[in-house]
Amino acid sequence: MSETIIKIDIVDEMRDSYMEYAMSVIVGRALPDVRDGLKPVHRRVLYSMHEQGNEYNRPYRKSARVVGDVIGKYHPHGDQAAYDTIVRLAQDFSMRYQLVDGQGNFGSVDGDSPAAMRYTEIRLRRLAHDLMVDLEKDTVDFIPNYDDSLTEPTVLPTRIPNLLTNGSTGIAVGMACNIPPHNLTEVINAFLHYLDHRHTATVEDLMTHLPGPDFPTGGTIMGRRGIYEAYTTGRGIIPVRAKAHTETNKEDREAIIVTELPYMVNKANLIEKIAQLAREKKLEGISDLRDESDRKGMRIFIQVKRGENAEVVLSNLYKHTAMQSSFGIIMLAIVDKQPKILALPQILEFFLQHRIEVVTRRVRYELQQSEDRMHVLEGLMIALEHLDDVIELIRAAVDPATAEAGLMERFGLTKRQTKAILDLRLQRLTGMQQEEIRKEHISVGEAIRDFQDILMNEARVFSIIREETEEIQNRYGDERRTEITDDDGSILV
């Protein structure tokens, strides 16, 4: 069998093909979109659940069913990868604001594996619903899925600054992102300040409203310099400490109690590490160690030997274990299909631009719907003004087509208006029903004028954005979990 062999330069082929692969991973797999803060797999999971009606106010569904729908319709990759995504969206120690409501074993901070997808059940949380509200009102663009059989949104019309509230972590090709989660109340306060001072807001101004990250596992951020650098340049390193205090028992013996850990620190591994260091005599002053965590919260008990200083032991724990860890912030996200390192004001600006586009497109859609309805109502109003003539003409017609043609010719109606008249039920012709049609004609006219005014007035668009954002804050806002101190975390032993 003859073959056609094309000779090419391997250097050129590697450069071109690897670049294509790299951009595919960067844009299509590993990095979040600056507008909704989601990677494609997260967006597809949420959209698929939304399409299935798997909402927060509906019964749970088997995770396996959702995974099958996601990989079969939108995400042609491994089922385990899709399930791992769902699991993380449901973990309260991974997500500052969970987007999936899980029922069953979804793992633990000890590193326990979640149950298989055939056992667990899920549904969307209400917060996720607000990432997709108005999706059906032409607020975002849709593109064909991988086999052109369906369409999927390129971005979600979120009302929540999800890139900041939940953060994102991903390793692409030659680059990575590591955006920490933040407190929703504080993020929205910073966004509303930016909304009012769009061209003058500085990082210092914004940090009065958004002082720093807020991790789901709590902990203490040591110093503000790394936060400021990250918000200014898009990169920074922040030391995060476990929260611990000392207790003294009746026998006057001290113990260190750890109640919160740095983000993404495995509790079981930490306890094993402390035990190993104590056995190897690299950590002095520890006589007992046990995990007393229960449903009420985390509690790691570290007994201090008699005569030892608990503060010195604690300092050694910070120095030699993951009880103090560094979180390297890299605020990298996709902007116009290109990866970009972003400062805090830029992230807020891109989110604001997204909200302006979503609100404007929604108002245009509602205006079009109202104008279409007004067109029909104007035809009905003409029919009501000449009711007897209309009834007589319809009765005299031999078939619907004749009646339609007669109405169009006699009253100058369009085909849509004529169809609406012919579809009227007799009960709609009572005096009360006629009055309802007249009232609707007035209200739709007022709505059209209101929509047109919004589109011509940027201040009204901003007012709508503010109102909807404040509503999100009132519904989901909560207290900060991570403390921020001015101490830089330097360990002196």
Coordinates of N, CA and C in Angstrom, one line a residue, residues 60 100-106 119-123:
Y60 N -32.5 15.9 45.7 CA -31.2 15.5 45.3 C -31.2 14.5 44.1
V100 N -22.3 23.5 45.1 CA -23.0 22.3 45.0 C -23.4 21.8 46.5
D101 N -24.6 21.4 46.6 CA -25.1 20.9 47.9 C -25.0 19.3 47.8
G102 N -24.1 18.8 48.6 CA -23.9 17.3 48.6 C -24.6 16.6 49.7
Q103 N -25.0 15.4 49.4 CA -25.6 14.5 50.4 C -24.8 13.2 50.4
G104 N -24.1 12.9 51.5 CA -23.3 11.7 51.5 C -21.8 12.0 51.9
N105 N -20.9 11.2 51.7 CA -19.5 11.4 52.0 C -18.8 12.1 50.9
F106 N -18.4 13.3 51.2 CA -17.6 14.1 50.2 C -16.2 14.4 50.6
Y119 N -22.9 6.5 45.0 CA -23.5 6.6 46.3 C -23.9 8.0 46.7
T120 N -23.2 9.0 46.3 CA -23.5 10.4 46.7 C -24.6 11.0 45.9
E121 N -25.2 12.0 46.4 CA -26.3 12.7 45.7 C -26.0 14.2 45.8
I122 N -26.5 15.0 44.8 CA -26.2 16.4 44.8 C -27.3 17.2 44.2
R123 N -27.2 18.5 44.4 CA -28.1 19.5 43.7 C -27.4 20.8 43.9

